[in-house]
Amino acid sequence: MIALTLAEIATAVNGRLIVGDDGSGPDTVIDGESQTDSREIGPGQIFFARRGEETDGHRYADRAVDAGAALLVVERDVDRRAPQILVSDSTVALGALATEVVRRVRDAGGLTIVGITGSNGKTTTKNLVAAMAERTGPTVASAKSFNNEVGGPLTMLRVAPDTRTLVAEMGASAEGEIARLTAMAPPHIGVVLTVGLAHAGEFGGIETTFRTKSEMVRDLPEDAIAVLNRDDPRVSQMADLTRARVLWFGLSDGADVRATDVDASATGTSFTIHADGASLPVRFRVLGEHHVMNALAAAAVGRALGIPLADIVATLESATLAAPGRMEVLGGRDGITVINDAYNASPDSMSAALRTLAQIRKPEGRSVAVLGAMSELGEYSIEEHRRVGLQAVRLGISELVVVGDEARQLHISAINEGSWDGESTFFSEQDEAFAYLTETLRAGDTVLVKSSNAAGLQGLGDRLGEAYA
């Protein structure tokens, strides 16, 4: 974070400063990172004590001070050993401080802000963009999937005076949340990847999802750039909602950055990228043809940042993993390949993962899909789980292993399809599924493990990867 005095921080968060017993005063300078988890606190950092659904951060303020916290942002007086700033809402204060830090660095010149949203692909695209941006200078990007009202500001507060690019993943579970994040860090480049059914249950429907995702580009100024998916009919409509210059990506001929000759395999996807009248071959080692769209989105941002196409291709070709738990290739013993893609799931990403499994299955082995529930679908849940079960059948997946009671509709849908030559097995518990799989997997099998994070199958994927390492 940039250096600020305690008085400046108090003003930024609209709080009241209480000096600590450590001798600090209004002119004491703080430049450490901010944390909301006392277990992550290091010397000189700021601890924001938040009240959550399961616990209250104020209970751990003393632990934060013991770990070296230089400042506590709190809603009640908790520990006088360190200075405190009393606020009415610690989460709001976190966002307010992030807004001030980003404003100061942006006003000083030299900082470009890239905001990325979409129903699928945010983290993969963010990682690729960050790798490209590093070629132009110091870059700050969201850690893990820090993309909400807490993770977003924590990322923004890592901006320093020499930061050239801030790459902010911006997610939402309700209307207005992306708008709040873009108000904290107004993008120079706003990216919308997809509008799908991920979180549709929370949003209340696909049209609400559309309105929410479009918040990324609605307030962009004329000198900004909106990077939009030409192939997604809902995203393409957003061109009419923004004043910014539109830069299209996709497979369509009308895309400014597009791909042709796409060829997926078990080692990645090759394609030819076209941009600004130039064309170059790409060997993209991230597994799954659907990740080509994320690569194209990142490439479009790279062009907007002024990065030469050859350097963009070099960055894409150096990437080997979308993110941990996302199409992560494990295993290898007896030719058994385990693809752990259980970090998250939506109907679109589930469909894409199943297509990948069908494409890369070894001729001598079977395709085995180990699937758990897709969460946050609301009224769409039964229908979408039913549809995925049918898709597994129609893609000719050899065996379906469904894990968890919330995913049972997948199993029922598959076994009701009488023409299927494969089989489906259901287990309520992961241990049962693990035991079954380790007993029945054969040499040459390709196994996909896919579910929403809440279903917890990422651990099952890791266990299978270790078992067949």
Tab-separated table of C-alpha atoms in Angstrom:
chain	number	residue	atom	x	y	z
A	1	MET	CA	0.000	0.000	0.000
A	2	ILE	CA	1.063	3.595	-0.431
A	3	ALA	CA	2.265	5.375	2.707
A	4	LEU	CA	-0.513	7.196	4.589
A	5	THR	CA	-0.633	8.739	8.035
A	6	LEU	CA	-3.106	7.509	10.605
A	7	ALA	CA	-4.930	10.825	10.264
A	8	GLU	CA	-5.203	10.394	6.478
A	9	ILE	CA	-6.521	6.851	6.865
A	10	ALA	CA	-9.080	7.992	9.455
A	11	THR	CA	-10.296	10.681	7.074
A	12	ALA	CA	-10.488	8.265	4.151
A	13	VAL	CA	-12.650	5.771	6.097
A	14	ASN	CA	-14.695	8.451	7.901
A	15	GLY	CA	-13.600	7.090	11.267
A	16	ARG	CA	-12.367	8.317	14.656
A	17	LEU	CA	-8.734	7.730	15.523
A	18	ILE	CA	-7.816	6.400	18.966
A	19	VAL	CA	-4.047	6.464	19.434
A	20	GLY	CA	-2.459	3.362	20.912
A	21	ASP	CA	-0.214	2.707	23.865
A	22	ASP	CA	2.640	2.106	21.418
A	23	GLY	CA	3.275	5.848	21.153
A	24	SER	CA	1.723	6.275	17.707
A	25	GLY	CA	-0.034	9.481	16.785
A	26	PRO	CA	-1.962	11.090	13.915
A	27	ASP	CA	1.252	11.617	11.935
A	28	THR	CA	2.405	7.988	12.241
A	29	VAL	CA	2.852	6.534	8.755
A	30	ILE	CA	1.395	3.153	7.732
A	31	ASP	CA	2.330	1.443	4.476
A	32	GLY	CA	1.653	-2.258	5.162
A	33	GLU	CA	-0.901	-4.491	3.490
A	34	SER	CA	-4.435	-4.874	4.805
A	35	GLN	CA	-5.964	-8.112	6.089
A	36	THR	CA	-9.350	-9.286	7.339
A	37	ASP	CA	-8.009	-12.597	8.667
A	38	SER	CA	-5.929	-12.326	11.845
A	39	ARG	CA	-4.056	-15.479	10.815
A	40	GLU	CA	-2.655	-13.632	7.800
A	41	ILE	CA	-1.461	-10.531	9.665
A	42	GLY	CA	2.210	-9.588	9.501
A	43	PRO	CA	4.213	-6.782	11.141
A	44	GLY	CA	3.165	-3.299	10.087
A	45	GLN	CA	-0.130	-4.353	8.500
A	46	ILE	CA	-3.705	-3.130	8.980
A	47	PHE	CA	-6.336	-5.439	10.460
A	48	PHE	CA	-9.966	-4.795	9.510
A	49	ALA	CA	-12.174	-6.490	12.117
A	50	ARG	CA	-15.325	-7.554	10.268
A	51	ARG	CA	-18.485	-9.056	11.659
A	52	GLY	CA	-19.358	-12.123	9.572
A	53	GLU	CA	-22.130	-14.692	9.548
A	54	GLU	CA	-20.082	-17.256	11.455
A	55	THR	CA	-17.651	-15.216	13.551
A	56	ASP	CA	-16.681	-11.702	14.609
A	57	GLY	CA	-13.258	-10.390	13.681
A	58	HIS	CA	-13.185	-8.241	16.819
A	59	ARG	CA	-12.648	-11.442	18.834
A	60	TYR	CA	-9.275	-11.850	17.137
A	61	ALA	CA	-8.000	-8.280	17.383
A	62	ASP	CA	-5.599	-9.170	20.196
A	63	ARG	CA	-4.190	-11.966	18.030
A	64	ALA	CA	-3.655	-9.449	15.217
A	65	VAL	CA	-1.802	-7.096	17.575
A	66	ASP	CA	0.337	-9.963	18.831
A	67	ALA	CA	1.247	-10.714	15.203
A	68	GLY	CA	2.402	-7.138	14.655
A	69	ALA	CA	-0.649	-5.252	13.360
A	70	ALA	CA	0.164	-1.546	13.186
A	71	LEU	CA	-3.477	-0.436	13.011
A	72	LEU	CA	-6.913	-1.841	13.834
A	73	VAL	CA	-10.007	-0.702	11.954
A	74	VAL	CA	-12.862	-1.657	14.250
A	75	GLU	CA	-16.507	-1.039	15.064
A	76	ARG	CA	-15.861	-1.001	18.809
A	77	ASP	CA	-12.885	-0.299	21.090
A	78	VAL	CA	-10.962	-3.580	21.413
A	79	ASP	CA	-7.215	-3.292	22.116
A	80	ARG	CA	-5.392	-0.100	23.090
A	81	ARG	CA	-1.944	-1.586	22.509
A	82	ALA	CA	-2.215	-0.483	18.859
A	83	PRO	CA	-3.937	2.532	17.333
A	84	GLN	CA	-7.566	2.022	16.349
A	85	ILE	CA	-9.898	3.735	13.950
A	86	LEU	CA	-13.528	3.402	14.994
A	87	VAL	CA	-15.985	3.116	12.090
A	88	SER	CA	-19.644	2.218	11.731
A	89	ASP	CA	-18.977	-0.602	9.256
A	90	SER	CA	-15.546	-2.183	8.779
A	91	THR	CA	-16.394	-3.625	5.356
A	92	VAL	CA	-17.491	-0.215	4.083
A	93	ALA	CA	-14.312	1.278	5.566
A	94	LEU	CA	-12.209	-1.301	3.719
A	95	GLY	CA	-13.747	-0.214	0.430
A	96	ALA	CA	-13.353	3.458	1.268
A	97	LEU	CA	-9.638	3.085	1.964
A	98	ALA	CA	-9.179	1.110	-1.253
A	99	THR	CA	-10.951	3.879	-3.175
A	100	GLU	CA	-8.611	6.511	-1.723
A	101	VAL	CA	-5.439	4.529	-2.373
A	102	VAL	CA	-6.381	3.761	-5.984
A	103	ARG	CA	-7.426	7.389	-6.565
A	104	ARG	CA	-4.093	8.732	-5.347
A	105	VAL	CA	-2.022	6.366	-7.459
A	106	ARG	CA	-4.235	6.827	-10.496
A	107	ASP	CA	-4.152	10.637	-10.189
A	108	ALA	CA	-0.360	10.528	-9.990
A	109	GLY	CA	-0.380	8.988	-13.472
A	110	GLY	CA	0.985	5.744	-14.852
A	111	LEU	CA	-1.621	3.323	-13.440
A	112	THR	CA	-3.874	1.384	-15.809
A	113	ILE	CA	-6.826	-0.469	-14.289
A	114	VAL	CA	-8.239	-3.605	-15.921
A	115	GLY	CA	-11.574	-4.888	-14.577
A	116	ILE	CA	-12.704	-8.405	-15.508
A	117	THR	CA	-16.132	-9.970	-14.986
A	118	GLY	CA	-18.258	-12.746	-16.451
A	119	SER	CA	-20.161	-15.837	-15.432
A	120	ASN	CA	-17.179	-18.052	-16.288
A	121	GLY	CA	-13.462	-17.636	-16.884
A	122	LYS	CA	-12.666	-14.624	-14.680
A	123	THR	CA	-9.767	-16.149	-12.766
A	124	THR	CA	-8.151	-17.774	-15.804
A	125	THR	CA	-8.372	-14.557	-17.812
A	126	LYS	CA	-7.119	-12.499	-14.869
A	127	ASN	CA	-4.056	-14.722	-14.513
A	128	LEU	CA	-3.263	-14.471	-18.219
A	129	VAL	CA	-3.726	-10.689	-18.286
A	130	ALA	CA	-1.529	-10.270	-15.212
A	131	ALA	CA	1.243	-12.307	-16.845
A	132	MET	CA	1.040	-10.085	-19.934
A	133	ALA	CA	0.933	-6.867	-17.928
A	134	GLU	CA	4.086	-7.843	-16.039
A	135	ARG	CA	5.898	-7.293	-19.327
A	136	THR	CA	5.098	-3.573	-19.074
A	137	GLY	CA	5.965	-3.049	-15.402
A	138	PRO	CA	4.934	-3.856	-11.803
A	139	THR	CA	1.474	-5.408	-11.735
A	140	VAL	CA	-1.024	-6.073	-8.951
A	141	ALA	CA	-3.655	-8.761	-9.564
A	142	SER	CA	-6.340	-10.439	-7.501
A	143	ALA	CA	-5.053	-13.320	-5.418
A	144	LYS	CA	-6.990	-16.563	-5.848
A	145	SER	CA	-10.580	-15.492	-6.647
A	146	PHE	CA	-10.596	-12.288	-4.593
A	147	ASN	CA	-13.428	-10.598	-6.460
A	148	ASN	CA	-16.105	-9.500	-3.965
A	149	GLU	CA	-16.679	-6.622	-1.541
A	150	VAL	CA	-13.791	-7.874	0.609
A	151	GLY	CA	-11.387	-9.514	-1.827
A	152	GLY	CA	-11.650	-6.676	-4.334
A	153	PRO	CA	-10.567	-3.921	-1.917
A	154	LEU	CA	-7.838	-6.116	-0.416
A	155	THR	CA	-6.366	-6.452	-3.913
A	156	MET	CA	-6.678	-2.736	-4.622
A	157	LEU	CA	-4.906	-1.850	-1.381
A	158	ARG	CA	-1.787	-3.654	-2.620
A	159	VAL	CA	-1.293	-0.936	-5.227
A	160	ALA	CA	1.983	0.931	-4.715
A	161	PRO	CA	3.325	4.170	-6.241
A	162	ASP	CA	5.244	2.236	-8.919
A	163	THR	CA	2.351	-0.070	-9.916
A	164	ARG	CA	1.754	0.141	-13.651
A	165	THR	CA	-1.273	-2.156	-13.940
A	166	LEU	CA	-4.018	-3.252	-11.558
A	167	VAL	CA	-5.860	-6.355	-12.780
A	168	ALA	CA	-9.048	-6.690	-10.740
A	169	GLU	CA	-11.370	-9.671	-10.982
A	170	MET	CA	-14.863	-8.381	-10.193
A	171	GLY	CA	-17.629	-10.810	-9.254
A	172	ALA	CA	-21.081	-10.328	-7.803
A	173	SER	CA	-23.943	-12.169	-6.183
A	174	ALA	CA	-26.436	-9.307	-6.533
A	175	GLU	CA	-27.101	-6.248	-8.636
A	176	GLY	CA	-24.985	-3.230	-7.790
A	177	GLU	CA	-21.945	-5.136	-6.506
A	178	ILE	CA	-19.865	-4.811	-9.677
A	179	ALA	CA	-20.820	-1.126	-9.851
A	180	ARG	CA	-19.474	-0.667	-6.311
A	181	LEU	CA	-16.190	-2.319	-7.252
A	182	THR	CA	-15.787	-0.279	-10.431
A	183	ALA	CA	-16.459	2.872	-8.399
A	184	MET	CA	-13.534	1.935	-6.128
A	185	ALA	CA	-11.210	1.269	-9.077
A	186	PRO	CA	-12.658	2.808	-12.274
A	187	PRO	CA	-11.347	0.637	-15.138
A	188	HIS	CA	-9.530	1.964	-18.148
A	189	ILE	CA	-10.260	-1.433	-19.698
A	190	GLY	CA	-13.454	-3.281	-18.768
A	191	VAL	CA	-13.802	-6.941	-19.785
A	192	VAL	CA	-17.017	-8.989	-19.923
A	193	LEU	CA	-16.471	-12.655	-20.750
A	194	THR	CA	-19.841	-14.415	-20.584
A	195	VAL	CA	-23.371	-14.100	-19.262
A	196	GLY	CA	-24.548	-17.514	-18.124
A	197	LEU	CA	-26.445	-19.272	-15.375
A	198	ALA	CA	-23.642	-19.207	-12.798
A	199	HIS	CA	-25.168	-17.680	-9.621
A	200	ALA	CA	-28.495	-17.280	-11.435
A	201	GLY	CA	-30.291	-18.419	-8.290
A	202	GLU	CA	-28.773	-15.574	-6.302
A	203	PHE	CA	-29.370	-13.030	-9.051
A	204	GLY	CA	-32.953	-14.094	-9.623
A	205	GLY	CA	-32.661	-14.957	-13.327
A	206	ILE	CA	-30.588	-14.542	-16.468
A	207	GLU	CA	-31.820	-11.016	-17.217
A	208	THR	CA	-30.717	-9.842	-13.785
A	209	THR	CA	-27.368	-11.523	-14.416
A	210	PHE	CA	-27.118	-9.565	-17.678
A	211	ARG	CA	-27.837	-6.253	-15.978
A	212	THR	CA	-25.341	-7.016	-13.231
A	213	LYS	CA	-22.499	-8.005	-15.561
A	214	SER	CA	-23.170	-4.977	-17.763
A	215	GLU	CA	-22.312	-2.740	-14.798
A	216	MET	CA	-18.697	-3.316	-15.830
A	217	VAL	CA	-19.099	-1.226	-18.984
A	218	ARG	CA	-22.079	1.064	-18.368
A	219	ASP	CA	-20.054	3.803	-16.670
A	220	LEU	CA	-16.872	3.541	-18.724
A	221	PRO	CA	-15.894	6.937	-20.192
A	222	GLU	CA	-15.356	7.527	-23.893
A	223	ASP	CA	-11.599	7.165	-23.628
A	224	ALA	CA	-11.877	3.725	-21.987
A	225	ILE	CA	-12.039	0.351	-23.766
A	226	ALA	CA	-14.771	-2.274	-23.380
A	227	VAL	CA	-13.443	-5.746	-24.232
A	228	LEU	CA	-16.503	-7.822	-25.146
A	229	ASN	CA	-17.213	-11.392	-26.254
A	230	ARG	CA	-18.488	-11.234	-29.822
A	231	ASP	CA	-19.793	-14.814	-29.628
A	232	ASP	CA	-21.966	-14.381	-26.532
A	233	PRO	CA	-25.282	-12.841	-27.638
A	234	ARG	CA	-25.911	-11.179	-24.286
A	235	VAL	CA	-22.413	-9.785	-23.934
A	236	SER	CA	-22.502	-8.443	-27.478
A	237	GLN	CA	-25.624	-6.434	-26.567
A	238	MET	CA	-23.512	-4.478	-24.074
A	239	ALA	CA	-21.901	-2.571	-26.930
A	240	ASP	CA	-25.081	-0.487	-26.972
A	241	LEU	CA	-24.772	0.265	-23.243
A	242	THR	CA	-21.298	1.774	-23.134
A	243	ARG	CA	-19.678	4.997	-24.293
A	244	ALA	CA	-16.290	3.291	-24.434
A	245	ARG	CA	-14.576	2.028	-27.555
A	246	VAL	CA	-15.448	-1.642	-28.056
A	247	LEU	CA	-12.750	-4.219	-28.705
A	248	TRP	CA	-14.262	-7.564	-29.698
A	249	PHE	CA	-12.810	-11.031	-29.082
A	250	GLY	CA	-14.138	-14.414	-30.161
A	251	LEU	CA	-14.226	-16.953	-32.961
A	252	SER	CA	-16.515	-14.860	-35.164
A	253	ASP	CA	-15.203	-13.101	-38.243
A	254	GLY	CA	-16.311	-9.785	-36.740
A	255	ALA	CA	-13.997	-10.094	-33.724
A	256	ASP	CA	-10.967	-7.808	-33.546
A	257	VAL	CA	-8.998	-10.542	-31.795
A	258	ARG	CA	-10.072	-13.971	-32.992
A	259	ALA	CA	-8.960	-17.569	-33.372
A	260	THR	CA	-9.143	-20.031	-36.237
A	261	ASP	CA	-7.925	-23.609	-36.738
A	262	VAL	CA	-8.772	-24.561	-33.146
A	263	ASP	CA	-7.603	-28.092	-32.349
A	264	ALA	CA	-7.990	-29.541	-28.830
A	265	SER	CA	-6.002	-32.455	-27.431
A	266	ALA	CA	-4.987	-33.980	-24.109
A	267	THR	CA	-2.001	-31.618	-23.947
A	268	GLY	CA	-3.810	-28.372	-24.672
A	269	THR	CA	-5.243	-26.510	-27.639
A	270	SER	CA	-3.557	-25.157	-30.732
A	271	PHE	CA	-5.021	-22.301	-32.719
A	272	THR	CA	-4.116	-19.363	-34.907
A	273	ILE	CA	-4.640	-15.927	-33.385
A	274	HIS	CA	-5.517	-12.956	-35.595
A	275	ALA	CA	-5.234	-9.314	-34.461
A	276	ASP	CA	-4.487	-6.011	-36.163
A	277	GLY	CA	-3.895	-7.673	-39.518
A	278	ALA	CA	-1.338	-10.137	-38.153
A	279	SER	CA	-1.660	-13.875	-37.529
A	280	LEU	CA	0.440	-16.186	-35.370
A	281	PRO	CA	0.158	-19.836	-34.342
A	282	VAL	CA	-0.428	-20.537	-30.640
A	283	ARG	CA	0.230	-23.714	-28.680
A	284	PHE	CA	-1.885	-23.114	-25.578
A	285	ARG	CA	-1.104	-25.749	-22.964
A	286	VAL	CA	-4.073	-24.986	-20.712
A	287	LEU	CA	-6.409	-27.966	-21.074
A	288	GLY	CA	-9.878	-27.414	-22.525
A	289	GLU	CA	-10.988	-25.852	-25.791
A	290	HIS	CA	-13.252	-23.462	-23.864
A	291	HIS	CA	-10.182	-21.734	-22.424
A	292	VAL	CA	-9.362	-20.428	-25.907
A	293	MET	CA	-11.993	-17.735	-25.345
A	294	ASN	CA	-10.259	-16.708	-22.125
A	295	ALA	CA	-6.961	-16.590	-24.002
A	296	LEU	CA	-8.524	-14.365	-26.673
A	297	ALA	CA	-9.977	-12.029	-24.048
A	298	ALA	CA	-6.564	-11.735	-22.401
A	299	ALA	CA	-4.958	-11.147	-25.778
A	300	ALA	CA	-7.425	-8.340	-26.483
A	301	VAL	CA	-6.472	-6.707	-23.187
A	302	GLY	CA	-2.819	-7.188	-24.086
A	303	ARG	CA	-3.335	-5.342	-27.353
A	304	ALA	CA	-5.178	-2.572	-25.488
A	305	LEU	CA	-2.142	-2.304	-23.192
A	306	GLY	CA	0.105	-1.927	-26.232
A	307	ILE	CA	1.795	-5.312	-25.916
A	308	PRO	CA	3.075	-6.715	-29.248
A	309	LEU	CA	1.235	-9.758	-30.542
A	310	ALA	CA	4.401	-11.881	-30.438
A	311	ASP	CA	4.791	-11.155	-26.718
A	312	ILE	CA	1.116	-11.962	-26.134
A	313	VAL	CA	1.583	-15.332	-27.830
A	314	ALA	CA	4.720	-16.002	-25.786
A	315	THR	CA	2.753	-15.341	-22.598
A	316	LEU	CA	-0.082	-17.623	-23.668
A	317	GLU	CA	2.329	-20.400	-24.566
A	318	SER	CA	4.081	-20.145	-21.201
A	319	ALA	CA	0.841	-20.784	-19.310
A	320	THR	CA	0.324	-24.399	-18.246
A	321	LEU	CA	-2.555	-24.195	-15.754
A	322	ALA	CA	-5.662	-22.020	-15.679
A	323	ALA	CA	-5.547	-22.019	-11.863
A	324	PRO	CA	-5.290	-24.726	-9.173
A	325	GLY	CA	-8.401	-26.912	-9.312
A	326	ARG	CA	-9.246	-25.738	-12.829
A	327	MET	CA	-8.592	-28.369	-15.504
A	328	GLU	CA	-5.568	-29.455	-13.479
A	329	VAL	CA	-3.996	-32.591	-14.949
A	330	LEU	CA	-2.919	-35.134	-12.321
A	331	GLY	CA	-2.203	-38.853	-12.178
A	332	GLY	CA	-0.255	-40.680	-14.854
A	333	ARG	CA	0.298	-44.166	-13.414
A	334	ASP	CA	-0.953	-46.933	-15.716
A	335	GLY	CA	-1.869	-44.238	-18.211
A	336	ILE	CA	-4.689	-43.019	-15.969
A	337	THR	CA	-5.222	-39.254	-16.311
A	338	VAL	CA	-7.128	-37.332	-13.635
A	339	ILE	CA	-8.433	-33.868	-14.526
A	340	ASN	CA	-9.333	-31.946	-11.381
A	341	ASP	CA	-11.754	-29.184	-12.355
A	342	ALA	CA	-13.706	-29.025	-9.104
A	343	TYR	CA	-12.821	-25.515	-7.982
A	344	ASN	CA	-16.154	-24.329	-9.305
A	345	ALA	CA	-18.914	-25.231	-11.744
A	346	SER	CA	-21.789	-23.704	-13.641
A	347	PRO	CA	-23.922	-25.201	-16.414
A	348	ASP	CA	-21.667	-23.637	-19.052
A	349	SER	CA	-18.375	-24.732	-17.491
A	350	MET	CA	-19.749	-28.207	-16.732
A	351	SER	CA	-20.777	-28.582	-20.355
A	352	ALA	CA	-17.366	-27.394	-21.570
A	353	ALA	CA	-15.524	-29.780	-19.258
A	354	LEU	CA	-17.588	-32.750	-20.429
A	355	ARG	CA	-16.884	-31.876	-24.070
A	356	THR	CA	-13.182	-31.737	-23.260
A	357	LEU	CA	-13.345	-35.154	-21.589
A	358	ALA	CA	-15.027	-36.619	-24.673
A	359	GLN	CA	-12.436	-35.021	-26.973
A	360	ILE	CA	-9.300	-36.164	-25.148
A	361	ARG	CA	-10.321	-39.690	-24.149
A	362	LYS	CA	-7.602	-42.178	-25.093
A	363	PRO	CA	-8.655	-44.749	-27.718
A	364	GLU	CA	-7.634	-47.612	-25.421
A	365	GLY	CA	-9.314	-46.207	-22.303
A	366	ARG	CA	-12.641	-45.003	-20.974
A	367	SER	CA	-13.953	-41.533	-20.187
A	368	VAL	CA	-15.122	-41.312	-16.566
A	369	ALA	CA	-16.956	-38.215	-15.318
A	370	VAL	CA	-17.042	-37.776	-11.530
A	371	LEU	CA	-19.598	-35.029	-11.024
A	372	GLY	CA	-20.999	-33.161	-8.044
A	373	ALA	CA	-23.595	-30.461	-7.618
A	374	MET	CA	-23.664	-27.059	-9.285
A	375	SER	CA	-24.669	-24.584	-6.605
A	376	GLU	CA	-26.460	-21.218	-6.638
A	377	LEU	CA	-28.793	-22.098	-9.504
A	378	GLY	CA	-32.054	-21.537	-7.620
A	379	GLU	CA	-35.106	-22.479	-9.659
A	380	TYR	CA	-32.872	-23.638	-12.529
A	381	SER	CA	-31.124	-26.304	-10.434
A	382	ILE	CA	-33.194	-29.399	-11.253
A	383	GLU	CA	-33.420	-28.639	-14.960
A	384	GLU	CA	-29.718	-27.824	-15.337
A	385	HIS	CA	-28.578	-30.934	-13.460
A	386	ARG	CA	-30.935	-32.971	-15.629
A	387	ARG	CA	-29.472	-31.374	-18.756
A	388	VAL	CA	-25.900	-32.186	-17.715
A	389	GLY	CA	-26.857	-35.826	-17.152
A	390	LEU	CA	-28.328	-35.992	-20.634
A	391	GLN	CA	-25.254	-34.344	-22.118
A	392	ALA	CA	-22.984	-36.948	-20.526
A	393	VAL	CA	-25.064	-39.627	-22.230
A	394	ARG	CA	-25.115	-37.911	-25.611
A	395	LEU	CA	-21.363	-37.290	-25.542
A	396	GLY	CA	-20.834	-41.011	-25.022
A	397	ILE	CA	-19.098	-40.668	-21.657
A	398	SER	CA	-18.202	-44.236	-20.618
A	399	GLU	CA	-19.112	-43.919	-16.963
A	400	LEU	CA	-20.741	-41.326	-14.782
A	401	VAL	CA	-20.003	-41.278	-11.050
A	402	VAL	CA	-22.294	-38.816	-9.247
A	403	VAL	CA	-21.323	-37.710	-5.745
A	404	GLY	CA	-23.542	-35.913	-3.222
A	405	ASP	CA	-27.280	-35.845	-2.635
A	406	GLU	CA	-27.676	-32.424	-4.264
A	407	ALA	CA	-26.414	-33.879	-7.553
A	408	ARG	CA	-28.707	-36.927	-7.592
A	409	GLN	CA	-30.738	-35.507	-10.489
A	410	LEU	CA	-27.643	-35.941	-12.688
A	411	HIS	CA	-27.664	-39.669	-11.951
A	412	ILE	CA	-31.404	-40.051	-12.437
A	413	SER	CA	-31.307	-38.193	-15.737
A	414	ALA	CA	-28.510	-40.371	-17.107
A	415	ILE	CA	-29.947	-43.751	-16.120
A	416	ASN	CA	-33.340	-42.804	-17.566
A	417	GLU	CA	-31.744	-42.441	-21.005
A	418	GLY	CA	-32.281	-45.984	-22.239
A	419	SER	CA	-30.101	-45.784	-25.340
A	420	TRP	CA	-26.913	-45.149	-23.364
A	421	ASP	CA	-24.233	-47.848	-23.496
A	422	GLY	CA	-22.463	-46.475	-20.417
A	423	GLU	CA	-23.395	-46.608	-16.758
A	424	SER	CA	-24.028	-44.240	-13.866
A	425	THR	CA	-23.293	-44.825	-10.198
A	426	PHE	CA	-24.387	-42.660	-7.292
A	427	PHE	CA	-22.692	-42.111	-3.919
A	428	SER	CA	-23.766	-39.828	-1.113
A	429	GLU	CA	-20.257	-39.647	0.365
A	430	GLN	CA	-16.888	-38.898	-1.218
A	431	ASP	CA	-15.091	-41.708	0.610
A	432	GLU	CA	-17.465	-44.213	-0.964
A	433	ALA	CA	-16.829	-42.744	-4.404
A	434	PHE	CA	-13.053	-42.790	-3.867
A	435	ALA	CA	-13.110	-46.435	-2.828
A	436	TYR	CA	-15.242	-47.359	-5.849
A	437	LEU	CA	-13.040	-45.481	-8.291
A	438	THR	CA	-9.769	-46.903	-7.010
A	439	GLU	CA	-11.248	-50.375	-7.370
A	440	THR	CA	-12.706	-49.933	-10.857
A	441	LEU	CA	-10.475	-47.534	-12.813
A	442	ARG	CA	-8.570	-49.225	-15.604
A	443	ALA	CA	-5.315	-48.526	-17.382
A	444	GLY	CA	-5.748	-45.740	-19.942
A	445	ASP	CA	-8.849	-44.204	-18.359
A	446	THR	CA	-9.340	-40.436	-18.398
A	447	VAL	CA	-11.168	-39.130	-15.328
A	448	LEU	CA	-12.819	-35.723	-14.958
A	449	VAL	CA	-13.715	-34.481	-11.455
A	450	LYS	CA	-16.085	-31.509	-11.652
A	451	SER	CA	-18.395	-29.705	-9.222
A	452	SER	CA	-19.020	-26.380	-7.579
A	453	ASN	CA	-16.615	-25.498	-4.792
A	454	ALA	CA	-19.389	-25.932	-2.221
A	455	ALA	CA	-19.717	-29.598	-3.178
A	456	GLY	CA	-16.132	-30.149	-2.084
A	457	LEU	CA	-14.970	-32.523	-4.816
A	458	GLN	CA	-11.662	-30.733	-5.317
A	459	GLY	CA	-10.266	-32.791	-2.447
A	460	LEU	CA	-11.538	-35.963	-4.105
A	461	GLY	CA	-9.763	-34.953	-7.331
A	462	ASP	CA	-6.531	-34.367	-5.421
A	463	ARG	CA	-6.838	-37.758	-3.699
A	464	LEU	CA	-7.324	-39.515	-7.025
A	465	GLY	CA	-4.375	-37.623	-8.483
A	466	GLU	CA	-2.167	-38.788	-5.613
A	467	ALA	CA	-3.452	-42.350	-5.858
A	468	TYR	CA	-2.452	-42.554	-9.514
A	469	ALA	CA	0.658	-40.342	-9.404
